[in-house]
């Protein structure tokens, strides 16, 4: 759907949409007169463009003391996709494969095969996370769209560091606004894995703990929201940890509390689902780098 929407827009449509987005930091609704002056389009042509953007639900408008326009999340999606395609990160966006509290996830075609593109929606769907973000991110935007851009940038940059440190995360491929393109992992979320033999379960758990250890000791971050829902288990039983925008630095006063909670959730899941028991205090020491090897 987004691919078809983008294909239906011409250069003038995209320019007007970009102008409206660029002025959101100054106006909740950008005055029509300012759009006219920035776009330099004849009034009749601008009216046609704005009508088209409205009909496609890429912008909202209001009429009162003045006529103004603001971009919607769909409009932001289109601009982000346009940028990723222009840079060669995405060749074609495919079907949506997930819609959760973090955002909408799509399969896409990249230069070398399948990739994944996530469009963040965090502020709209998870107000609990917004409140927690306010505790450790300075100058957090109160606007949902600006918040989504922030967490998109945040996730991409930490994934680059994690991947460079050899942590088991999908390889980040590109980012624009609130959209993050990353490697496609053939596998399923951990919560969908119904059975593993003891050796397999131990290997998957150790893989998760090793990535948390790399994140803590080499990158200096704690995931902060880990559960069986954001661990991908590949067909070869490798565990990849996803959904990183809510990380905290290890210096954060709440880092140890969040690390303990992350580990409690994962260890509880492995005990319940696979009958595998691991001591929480041992896991904490291992992730902090206080023990040399997993066992």
Rosetta silent file (secondary structure, phi, psi, omega in degrees, C-alpha in Angstrom):
SEQUENCE: XXXXXXXXXXXXXXXXXXXXXXXXXXXXXXXXXXXXXXXXXXXXXXXXXXXXXXXXXXXXXXXXXXXXXXXXXXXXXXXXXXXXXXXXXXXXXXXXXXXXXXXXXXXXXXXXXXXXXXXXXXXXXXXXXXXXXXXXXXXXXXXXXXXXXXXXXXXXXXXXXXXXXXXXXXXXXXXXXXXXXXXXXXXXXXXXXXXXXXXXXXXXXXXXXXXXXXXXXXXXXXXXXXXXXXXXXXXXXXXXXXXXXXXXXXXXXXXXXXXXXXXXXXXXXXXXXXXXXXXXXXXXXXXXXXXXXXX
SCORE:     score description
SCORE:     0.000 S_00000001
   1 L     0.000  -46.829  178.602    0.000    0.000    0.000 S_00000001
   2 H   -64.430  -38.292  178.315    2.766    2.473    0.893 S_00000001
   3 H   -60.595  -43.833 -179.761    4.662    1.509   -2.238 S_00000001
   4 H   -68.678  -37.648  178.024    1.612    2.243   -4.372 S_00000001
   5 H   -62.144  -46.484  179.101    0.967    5.515   -2.530 S_00000001
   6 H   -61.564  -41.316 -178.896    4.510    6.710   -3.163 S_00000001
   7 H   -62.858  -25.204 -177.940    4.291    5.714   -6.826 S_00000001
   8 L   -83.118   -4.962 -177.552    1.189    7.896   -7.201 S_00000001
   9 L  -100.023  140.907  175.372    3.036   11.044   -6.087 S_00000001
  10 L  -101.088 -178.128 -175.261    5.019   13.332   -8.378 S_00000001
  11 H   -60.941  -38.504  179.725    7.909   15.641   -7.510 S_00000001
  12 H   -68.173  -39.039  176.719    5.635   18.581   -6.661 S_00000001
  13 H   -59.181  -46.923 -178.166    3.500   16.435   -4.356 S_00000001
  14 H   -67.255  -35.452  179.340    6.583   15.268   -2.478 S_00000001
  15 H   -65.584  -43.714  179.407    7.990   18.794   -2.290 S_00000001
  16 H   -65.728  -42.154  178.660    4.823   20.187   -0.739 S_00000001
  17 H   -61.469  -40.925  178.951    4.632   17.269    1.693 S_00000001
  18 H   -65.956  -37.688  177.909    8.270   17.863    2.681 S_00000001
  19 H   -62.371  -44.804  179.647    7.628   21.578    3.227 S_00000001
  20 H   -61.795  -42.915  178.364    4.735   20.810    5.574 S_00000001
  21 H   -63.510  -42.905 -173.807    6.891   18.356    7.506 S_00000001
  22 H   -66.090  -21.090 -177.232    9.840   20.749    7.728 S_00000001
  23 L  -100.665    7.241 -178.407    7.733   23.474    9.350 S_00000001
  24 L   -67.315  -23.870  178.965    6.158   21.292   12.046 S_00000001
  25 L   -72.665  -13.798  179.541    8.680   22.494   14.593 S_00000001
  26 L  -107.486  -26.780 -174.800    7.214   25.981   14.240 S_00000001
  27 L  -138.270  136.598  170.867    3.529   25.271   13.640 S_00000001
  28 L   -65.459  -43.677  171.932    1.061   22.633   14.728 S_00000001
  29 L  -124.985  121.852 -175.666   -0.695   23.390   11.437 S_00000001
  30 E   -75.110  125.095 -178.768    1.414   25.124    8.797 S_00000001
  31 E   -60.497  140.759 -179.437   -0.394   28.192    7.401 S_00000001
  32 H   -55.768  -40.243 -178.250   -1.410   27.933    3.779 S_00000001
  33 H   -60.727  -36.631  179.392    0.267   31.253    2.979 S_00000001
  34 H   -71.698  -37.926  176.250    3.621   29.925    4.178 S_00000001
  35 H   -62.297  -40.422  178.732    3.255   26.754    2.109 S_00000001
  36 H   -60.993  -45.778 -176.537    2.507   28.954   -0.916 S_00000001
  37 H   -69.207  -36.076 -179.466    5.609   31.073   -0.399 S_00000001
  38 H   -75.387  -37.860 -176.127    7.905   28.095    0.181 S_00000001
  39 H   -80.101  -27.882 -177.138    6.573   25.964   -2.678 S_00000001
  40 L    58.749   28.443  176.038    6.351   28.810   -5.229 S_00000001
  41 L   -91.921  145.836  173.359    3.491   26.997   -6.888 S_00000001
  42 L   -57.805  145.437 -177.269    0.596   28.915   -8.463 S_00000001
  43 H   -51.342  -41.478 -178.936   -2.396   28.939   -6.089 S_00000001
  44 H   -64.732  -42.550  179.889   -4.495   26.744   -8.378 S_00000001
  45 H   -67.288  -42.855  178.901   -1.737   24.137   -8.703 S_00000001
  46 H   -61.442  -40.536  178.444   -1.027   24.179   -4.947 S_00000001
  47 H   -60.005  -39.407  178.142   -4.729   23.705   -4.242 S_00000001
  48 H   -65.481  -43.961 -179.850   -4.715   20.622   -6.485 S_00000001
  49 H   -63.112  -47.585 -179.110   -1.635   19.203   -4.772 S_00000001
  50 H   -64.349  -36.923  176.163   -3.021   19.771   -1.274 S_00000001
  51 H   -62.894  -39.825  178.077   -6.338   18.236   -2.272 S_00000001
  52 H   -65.445  -45.432  179.782   -4.504   15.163   -3.530 S_00000001
  53 H   -63.287  -38.196  176.847   -2.449   14.863   -0.328 S_00000001
  54 H   -65.294  -45.380 -177.386   -5.591   15.205    1.758 S_00000001
  55 H   -63.961  -28.217  178.668   -7.487   12.600   -0.260 S_00000001
  56 L   -90.275    2.619  178.564   -4.592   10.154    0.234 S_00000001
  57 L    61.621   35.437  176.225   -4.560   10.928    3.982 S_00000001
  58 L   -92.424  -19.701  175.583   -0.990   12.153    3.897 S_00000001
  59 E  -137.575  154.502  167.734   -1.937   15.468    5.493 S_00000001
  60 E  -111.029  161.105  177.977   -4.649   16.783    7.787 S_00000001
  61 E  -143.792  164.541  173.599   -5.948   20.320    7.696 S_00000001
  62 E  -143.008  150.361  178.615   -8.027   22.726    9.681 S_00000001
  63 E  -124.099  128.816  178.683   -9.941   25.866    8.826 S_00000001
  64 L  -164.422 -117.755  174.728  -10.594   28.604   11.375 S_00000001
  65 L   -65.855  -22.874  173.185   -8.771   31.836   11.917 S_00000001
  66 L  -152.814  162.407  175.532   -6.433   30.490    9.220 S_00000001
  67 E   -95.118  126.590 -178.514   -6.149   27.460    6.932 S_00000001
  68 E  -139.815  160.238 -176.816   -3.310   25.156    7.932 S_00000001
  69 E  -131.495  147.652  174.716   -1.926   21.700    7.163 S_00000001
  70 E  -137.665  151.310 -178.647    0.009   19.079    9.109 S_00000001
  71 E   -79.997  147.748  175.056    1.593   15.796    8.051 S_00000001
  72 L   -98.861  172.416  175.941    0.148   12.452    9.171 S_00000001
  73 H   -61.437  -36.452  177.835    2.042    9.288   10.052 S_00000001
  74 H   -63.775  -40.208  176.315    1.185    7.936    6.610 S_00000001
  75 H   -62.716  -40.379  177.339    2.707   11.043    5.069 S_00000001
  76 H   -64.637  -40.176  176.457    5.816   10.563    7.169 S_00000001
  77 H   -55.850  -45.697 -176.711    5.975    6.913    6.064 S_00000001
  78 H   -63.965  -43.968  179.456    5.925    7.998    2.432 S_00000001
  79 H   -65.223  -41.122  178.718    8.731   10.534    2.882 S_00000001
  80 H   -64.439  -43.669  179.141   10.896    8.042    4.776 S_00000001
  81 H   -63.344  -42.359  178.754   10.322    5.358    2.151 S_00000001
  82 H   -58.040  -43.430  179.677   11.107    7.837   -0.632 S_00000001
  83 H   -65.266  -44.922 -179.859   14.425    8.694    1.025 S_00000001
  84 H   -63.953  -35.957  177.423   15.386    5.051    1.599 S_00000001
  85 H   -71.771  -39.786 -179.998   14.582    4.216   -2.010 S_00000001
  86 H   -62.531  -31.887 -179.886   16.463    7.248   -3.329 S_00000001
  87 L   -88.335   -1.399  177.554   19.559    6.102   -1.422 S_00000001
  88 L    80.940    9.842  178.251   19.274    2.536   -2.727 S_00000001
  89 L   -73.815  -40.183  179.560   18.597    0.987    0.677 S_00000001
  90 L  -119.467  132.785  173.885   15.144   -0.224   -0.415 S_00000001
  91 L   -92.660  -43.203  179.072   14.201   -1.278   -3.923 S_00000001
  92 E  -155.676  133.869  177.360   10.564   -2.064   -3.239 S_00000001
  93 E   -84.348  134.761 -178.567    8.454   -2.241   -0.083 S_00000001
  94 E  -103.095 -141.940 -174.529    6.440   -5.433    0.290 S_00000001
  95 E   -80.561  152.181  172.766    3.765   -6.680    2.645 S_00000001
  96 E   -75.236  130.783 -177.584    3.329   -5.697    6.256 S_00000001
  97 E  -114.941   -3.331  178.949    4.358   -8.632    8.448 S_00000001
  98 E  -165.061  144.440  175.532    3.845   -7.140   11.879 S_00000001
  99 E  -142.844  104.624 -177.505    2.010   -4.379   13.710 S_00000001
 100 L  -133.456 -164.305 -176.989    2.802   -4.048   17.385 S_00000001
 101 L   -66.817  -23.798 -179.599    3.505   -1.563   20.118 S_00000001
 102 L   -82.069  -34.642 -177.334    6.876   -0.708   18.551 S_00000001
 103 E   160.136 -171.828  177.688    5.641   -0.033   15.019 S_00000001
 104 E   -99.386  131.039 -175.172    4.670   -1.456   11.657 S_00000001
 105 E  -115.174  130.229 -177.950    7.109   -3.938   10.140 S_00000001
 106 E  -122.076  145.011  163.758    7.321   -4.619    6.408 S_00000001
 107 E   -76.383  148.787  178.832    9.199   -7.037    4.245 S_00000001
 108 E  -148.818  162.243  174.857   11.075   -5.253    1.503 S_00000001
 109 E   -98.255  123.337  175.750   13.391   -5.941   -1.387 S_00000001
 110 E  -104.073 -177.623 -179.608   16.897   -4.611   -0.893 S_00000001
 111 L   -60.048  -27.312 -175.426   19.844   -4.544   -3.286 S_00000001
 112 L  -121.301   17.467  178.582   20.885   -8.054   -2.239 S_00000001
 113 E   132.617 -159.124 -176.965   17.587   -9.698   -1.295 S_00000001
 114 E   -68.377  140.250  172.319   14.955   -9.543    1.411 S_00000001
 115 E  -137.153  178.329  177.457   15.219   -6.956    4.172 S_00000001
 116 E  -123.437  139.748  173.920   12.906   -5.588    6.875 S_00000001
 117 E  -123.635  124.629  178.111   11.741   -1.998    7.309 S_00000001
 118 E  -109.588  125.503  175.085   10.220   -0.885   10.615 S_00000001
 119 E  -101.024  111.379 -174.750    8.201    2.331   10.808 S_00000001
 120 E   -67.513  140.137  175.150    8.147    3.380   14.446 S_00000001
 121 L  -132.512   15.805 -167.620    4.841    4.251   16.085 S_00000001
 122 H   -45.728  -43.896 -176.102    6.036    3.994   19.699 S_00000001
 123 H   -66.063  -33.810 -176.646    4.495    7.161   21.053 S_00000001
 124 H   -76.050  -39.280 -169.889    1.021    6.399   19.785 S_00000001
 125 H  -100.309   -9.883 -176.094    0.786    2.776   20.857 S_00000001
 126 L  -142.982   76.858 -178.543    2.814    2.640   24.043 S_00000001
 127 H   -64.341  -27.808  175.963    2.351    5.620   26.316 S_00000001
 128 H   -56.472  -41.488  179.907    3.992    3.647   29.120 S_00000001
 129 H   -70.432  -34.713  176.939    7.245    3.804   27.154 S_00000001
 130 H   -58.687  -45.673 -178.890    6.837    7.502   26.518 S_00000001
 131 H   -62.898  -38.207 -179.800    6.686    8.100   30.262 S_00000001
 132 H   -71.696  -36.627  176.237    9.783    5.977   30.817 S_00000001
 133 H   -57.343  -37.004 -175.227   11.654    7.755   28.005 S_00000001
 134 L   -63.798  -17.181  179.874   11.067   11.053   29.770 S_00000001
 135 L   -80.231  -21.262 -175.557   13.224    9.791   32.613 S_00000001
 136 L  -138.193    8.370  173.507   16.419    9.390   30.603 S_00000001
 137 L  -119.969  119.089 -179.401   16.174   11.324   27.320 S_00000001
 138 L   -70.827  146.526  175.208   16.615   15.072   27.576 S_00000001
 139 L    54.713   43.841  178.715   14.231   17.335   25.664 S_00000001
 140 L   -65.517  129.807  179.325   11.934   14.475   24.667 S_00000001
 141 L   -62.509  144.578  174.604    9.413   15.694   22.076 S_00000001
 142 L   -90.122  -10.747 -179.057    5.800   15.856   23.189 S_00000001
 143 L   -88.326  132.576 -175.528    4.669   15.410   19.595 S_00000001
 144 H   -59.056  -41.588 -177.536    4.047   11.798   18.492 S_00000001
 145 H   -67.856  -43.593  178.214    5.690   12.225   15.091 S_00000001
 146 H   -66.148  -34.843  176.387    8.821   13.862   16.487 S_00000001
 147 H   -63.384  -43.510  179.156    8.945   11.173   19.166 S_00000001
 148 H   -62.730  -38.367  176.483    8.780    8.435   16.496 S_00000001
 149 H   -62.929  -42.096 -179.463   11.662   10.095   14.631 S_00000001
 150 H   -60.696  -46.959 -176.307   13.700   10.190   17.827 S_00000001
 151 H   -74.622  -26.852  174.064   13.286    6.505   18.601 S_00000001
 152 H   -64.100  -47.893  177.448   13.938    5.547   14.964 S_00000001
 153 H   -61.928  -43.265 -177.870   17.264    7.385   15.043 S_00000001
 154 H   -60.668  -46.678 -179.184   18.011    6.013   18.507 S_00000001
 155 H   -65.395  -44.962 -178.028   17.417    2.407   17.488 S_00000001
 156 H   -59.886  -46.958 -174.988   19.441    2.622   14.283 S_00000001
 157 H   -66.390  -38.027  178.920   22.492    4.171   15.932 S_00000001
 158 H   -73.397  -32.153  177.061   22.658    1.680   18.792 S_00000001
 159 H   -65.970  -34.948  175.573   22.161   -1.236   16.374 S_00000001
 160 H   -60.518  -46.713 -179.759   25.164   -0.023   14.367 S_00000001
 161 H   -64.592  -42.395 -179.990   27.296   -0.090   17.518 S_00000001
 162 H   -64.499  -43.435 -179.548   25.956   -3.479   18.587 S_00000001
 163 H   -65.022  -40.878  178.100   26.542   -5.013   15.161 S_00000001
 164 H   -63.965  -29.050  179.405   30.071   -3.635   15.022 S_00000001
 165 L   -85.362    4.374  177.285   30.699   -5.207   18.447 S_00000001
 166 L    74.850   22.417  173.134   29.574   -8.606   17.053 S_00000001
 167 L   -72.998  154.110  179.811   26.347   -8.771   19.048 S_00000001
 168 L   -84.543   83.685  172.920   23.599  -10.949   17.613 S_00000001
 169 L  -131.526  154.557  175.174   21.298   -8.264   16.237 S_00000001
 170 L   -58.877  140.889  179.891   19.998   -7.863   12.682 S_00000001
 171 L   -65.086  123.242  177.578   22.465   -5.880   10.592 S_00000001
 172 E   -74.187  135.220 -174.150   21.245   -2.261   10.322 S_00000001
 173 E  -113.342  -22.942 -179.544   21.083   -1.144    6.694 S_00000001
 174 E   174.148  164.638 -177.435   19.732    2.392    6.788 S_00000001
 175 E  -152.366  141.888  170.654   17.536    4.871    8.591 S_00000001
 176 E  -152.324  129.031 -179.303   15.420    7.888    7.730 S_00000001
 177 L    54.618 -113.485 -177.306   13.085    9.784   10.018 S_00000001
 178 L  -103.825    6.586 -174.717   11.208    7.063   11.943 S_00000001
 179 E  -104.958  131.655  179.240   12.035    4.183    9.571 S_00000001
 180 E  -121.540  122.356  176.196   14.808    1.657   10.202 S_00000001
 181 E   -98.167  136.013 -177.115   15.890   -0.821    7.519 S_00000001
 182 E  -149.408  166.268  178.808   17.632   -3.944    8.702 S_00000001
 183 E   -55.621  141.576  174.626   18.668   -7.444    7.756 S_00000001
 184 L   -87.898  127.329  177.987   15.902  -10.018    7.369 S_00000001
 185 L  -105.392  121.918  177.532   16.313  -12.983    9.720 S_00000001
 186 L   -77.180  107.603 -178.463   14.682  -16.219    8.641 S_00000001
 187 E   171.273 -162.404 -178.017   13.090  -17.469   11.842 S_00000001
 188 E  -136.886  161.754  174.638   10.403  -16.833   14.458 S_00000001
 189 E   -65.548  148.645 -175.765    9.982  -14.938   17.697 S_00000001
 190 H   -56.034  -37.503 -176.281   11.076  -16.893   20.754 S_00000001
 191 H   -64.952  -18.479  179.299    7.552  -17.033   22.194 S_00000001
 192 H   -88.025   -8.906  179.676    6.459  -19.050   19.134 S_00000001
 193 L   -79.277  115.492 -172.967    9.102  -21.749   19.703 S_00000001
 194 L   -87.602  -31.493 -177.497    7.174  -24.597   21.308 S_00000001
 195 L  -151.067  141.391  172.725    9.886  -27.115   22.039 S_00000001
 196 L  -141.931  143.897  174.371   13.669  -27.392   22.243 S_00000001
 197 L   -75.110  165.072 -174.110   15.727  -30.222   23.658 S_00000001
 198 H   -53.664  -39.297 -179.052   17.868  -29.305   26.691 S_00000001
 199 H   -68.538  -40.956  178.640   21.012  -28.763   24.639 S_00000001
 200 H   -65.589  -44.206  179.800   19.216  -26.566   22.113 S_00000001
 201 H   -60.684  -41.709  179.337   17.519  -24.521   24.836 S_00000001
 202 H   -64.301  -40.333  179.915   20.846  -23.942   26.558 S_00000001
 203 H   -63.911  -41.573 -179.829   22.467  -22.834   23.287 S_00000001
 204 H   -67.285  -45.235  179.680   19.693  -20.325   22.588 S_00000001
 205 H   -62.352  -43.940  179.745   19.759  -18.940   26.130 S_00000001
 206 H   -61.934  -35.502  178.094   23.550  -18.640   26.089 S_00000001
 207 H   -64.080  -42.832  177.786   23.333  -16.764   22.791 S_00000001
 208 H   -62.206  -47.118 -178.685   20.893  -14.268   24.317 S_00000001
 209 H   -64.009  -35.589  179.073   23.084  -13.785   27.378 S_00000001
 210 H   -65.865  -40.539  177.464   26.172  -13.284   25.235 S_00000001
 211 H   -65.907  -41.606  176.546   24.487  -10.501   23.267 S_00000001
 212 H   -61.960  -35.788  178.754   23.357   -8.830   26.504 S_00000001
 213 H   -66.477  -44.836  177.688   26.947   -9.149   27.753 S_00000001
 214 H   -62.230  -43.263  179.214   28.360   -7.501   24.623 S_00000001
 215 H   -58.857  -42.098 -176.426   25.751   -4.748   24.900 S_00000001
 216 H   -74.556  -49.308 -170.062   26.709   -4.124   28.535 S_00000001
 217 H   -87.082  -29.078 -175.845   30.486   -4.482   28.435 S_00000001
 218 H  -106.438  -32.315 -179.055   31.374   -3.246   24.931 S_00000001
 219 H  -102.773  -23.788  177.266   28.587   -0.849   23.968 S_00000001
 220 L    79.349   33.766 -179.516   27.630    0.257   27.469 S_00000001
 221 E  -134.150  158.223  172.682   23.876   -0.238   27.182 S_00000001
 222 E  -117.581  135.561 -176.669   21.073   -2.323   28.688 S_00000001
 223 L   -54.380  -54.956  172.899   18.194   -3.381   26.430 S_00000001
 224 L    93.113  -10.599  179.886   15.570   -2.278   28.929 S_00000001
 225 L  -151.913   39.512 -172.241   12.500   -4.080   27.561 S_00000001
 226 L   -80.940  138.466  174.315   13.599   -7.639   26.863 S_00000001
 227 L  -159.877 -178.295  178.421   11.180  -10.544   26.690 S_00000001
 228 H   -67.681   -8.227 -178.702   10.411  -13.567   24.546 S_00000001
 229 H   -88.223  -15.103  176.773    8.627  -11.218   22.132 S_00000001
 230 H  -123.923   36.488  167.346   11.757   -9.426   20.930 S_00000001
 231 E  -120.694  123.981  175.791   14.095  -12.354   20.483 S_00000001
 232 E   -98.924  130.877  176.711   14.197  -13.924   17.019 S_00000001
 233 E  -106.445  117.041 -177.582   15.319  -17.557   16.782 S_00000001
 234 E   -74.285  170.528  179.205   16.734  -18.365   13.354 S_00000001
 235 L   -62.914  -23.019  177.318   16.294  -21.659   11.563 S_00000001
 236 L   -95.418   15.628  176.822   19.804  -22.571   12.733 S_00000001
 237 L    64.337   31.977  170.145   18.787  -21.799   16.352 S_00000001
 238 L   -92.790  140.247 -177.243   20.752  -18.569   16.608 S_00000001
 239 E  -102.360  124.718  177.177   19.110  -15.939   18.825 S_00000001
 240 E  -113.540  131.329  178.017   18.897  -12.328   17.623 S_00000001
 241 E   -95.360  129.590 -177.504   17.718   -9.579   19.961 S_00000001
 242 L  -119.627  179.041  175.386   15.556   -6.888   18.337 S_00000001
 243 L    61.278   77.909 -174.157   13.678   -3.713   19.374 S_00000001
 244 L  -108.913    3.645 -171.975   16.401   -1.560   20.941 S_00000001
 245 L   -66.877  -18.228 -176.558   15.106    2.055   21.052 S_00000001
 246 L   -94.350   14.942 -178.831   14.332    1.940   24.781 S_00000001
 247 L   -59.563  157.549  170.914   17.906    1.052   25.819 S_00000001
 248 E  -125.558  152.489  174.770   19.581    2.843   28.721 S_00000001
 249 E   -74.101  151.880 -176.368   23.263    3.473   29.273 S_00000001
 250 L   -64.349  -20.560  177.982   24.892    1.428   32.005 S_00000001
 251 L   -78.262  -13.096 -178.677   25.596    4.656   33.916 S_00000001
 252 L   -62.937  138.273 -178.884   21.874    5.369   34.169 S_00000001
 253 L   -57.326  -24.570 -178.627   20.607    5.012   37.780 S_00000001
 254 L   -97.417    3.055 -174.517   17.970    2.551   36.581 S_00000001
 255 H   -59.143  -45.170 -177.065   20.249    0.411   34.429 S_00000001
 256 H   -66.914  -37.478  177.328   20.752   -2.324   37.023 S_00000001
 257 H   -64.039  -43.342 -179.490   17.043   -2.520   37.772 S_00000001
 258 H   -69.552  -38.545  176.833   16.210   -2.823   34.069 S_00000001
 259 H   -61.608  -45.531  179.030   18.946   -5.384   33.483 S_00000001
 260 H   -60.563  -41.068  179.342   17.637   -7.475   36.355 S_00000001
 261 H   -66.200  -42.741  177.395   14.110   -7.252   34.960 S_00000001
 262 H   -55.516  -48.216 -176.869   15.281   -8.214   31.454 S_00000001
 263 H   -69.451  -37.857  177.239   17.028  -11.284   32.820 S_00000001
 264 H   -59.159  -45.203 -179.134   14.139  -12.250   35.100 S_00000001
 265 H   -61.365  -46.775 -176.478   11.737  -12.248   32.144 S_00000001
 266 H   -69.139  -44.878 -179.697   14.007  -14.345   29.930 S_00000001
 267 H   -64.702  -37.652  177.701   15.037  -16.836   32.615 S_00000001
 268 H   -63.483  -40.868  179.186   11.414  -17.256   33.692 S_00000001
 269 H   -63.636  -46.879 -178.634   10.393  -17.981   30.103 S_00000001
 270 H   -64.322  -34.768  177.671   13.088  -20.618   29.592 S_00000001
 271 H   -68.683  -44.536 -177.928   12.155  -22.326   32.860 S_00000001
 272 H   -68.784  -44.814 -173.342    8.441  -22.321   32.045 S_00000001
 273 H   -84.425  -41.115 -171.173    8.696  -23.317   28.387 S_00000001
 274 H  -117.447   -0.532 -179.988   11.766  -25.555   28.232 S_00000001
 275 L    70.417   20.715 -178.519   12.397  -26.580   31.843 S_00000001
 276 L   -98.894  122.907 -177.229   15.799  -24.879   31.805 S_00000001
 277 L  -110.645  130.379  174.449   16.808  -23.244   35.089 S_00000001
 278 L  -134.160  142.021 -177.534   19.561  -20.664   35.442 S_00000001
 279 L   -73.468  131.774 -178.259   20.422  -18.635   38.529 S_00000001
 280 H   -62.722  -44.263 -177.991   19.593  -14.942   38.244 S_00000001
 281 H   -64.190  -38.362  176.122   22.623  -13.763   40.220 S_00000001
 282 H   -62.000  -44.592 -178.561   24.933  -15.850   38.029 S_00000001
 283 H   -62.722  -40.683  178.535   23.310  -14.369   34.884 S_00000001
 284 H   -61.358  -45.527 -179.831   23.713  -10.828   36.203 S_00000001
 285 H   -64.829  -39.171  179.905   27.408  -11.372   36.893 S_00000001
 286 H   -63.831  -47.715 -178.065   27.928  -12.955   33.478 S_00000001
 287 H   -64.269  -35.844  178.949   26.251  -10.104   31.597 S_00000001
 288 H   -73.626   -8.345 -179.433   28.216   -7.508   33.573 S_00000001
 289 L    86.587   16.134 -178.702   31.443   -9.258   32.555 S_00000001
 290 L   -86.547  -11.675  174.095   32.269  -10.452   36.026 S_00000001
 291 L  -119.313  149.708 -174.589   32.420  -14.105   34.885 S_00000001
 292 L   -79.962  -43.715 -173.414   34.525  -15.330   31.987 S_00000001
 293 L  -132.695  155.698  170.714   32.266  -17.949   30.390 S_00000001
 294 L   -78.692  164.528 -179.028   28.664  -19.064   30.300 S_00000001
 295 L  -135.179    0.000    0.000   27.860  -22.519   31.613 S_00000001
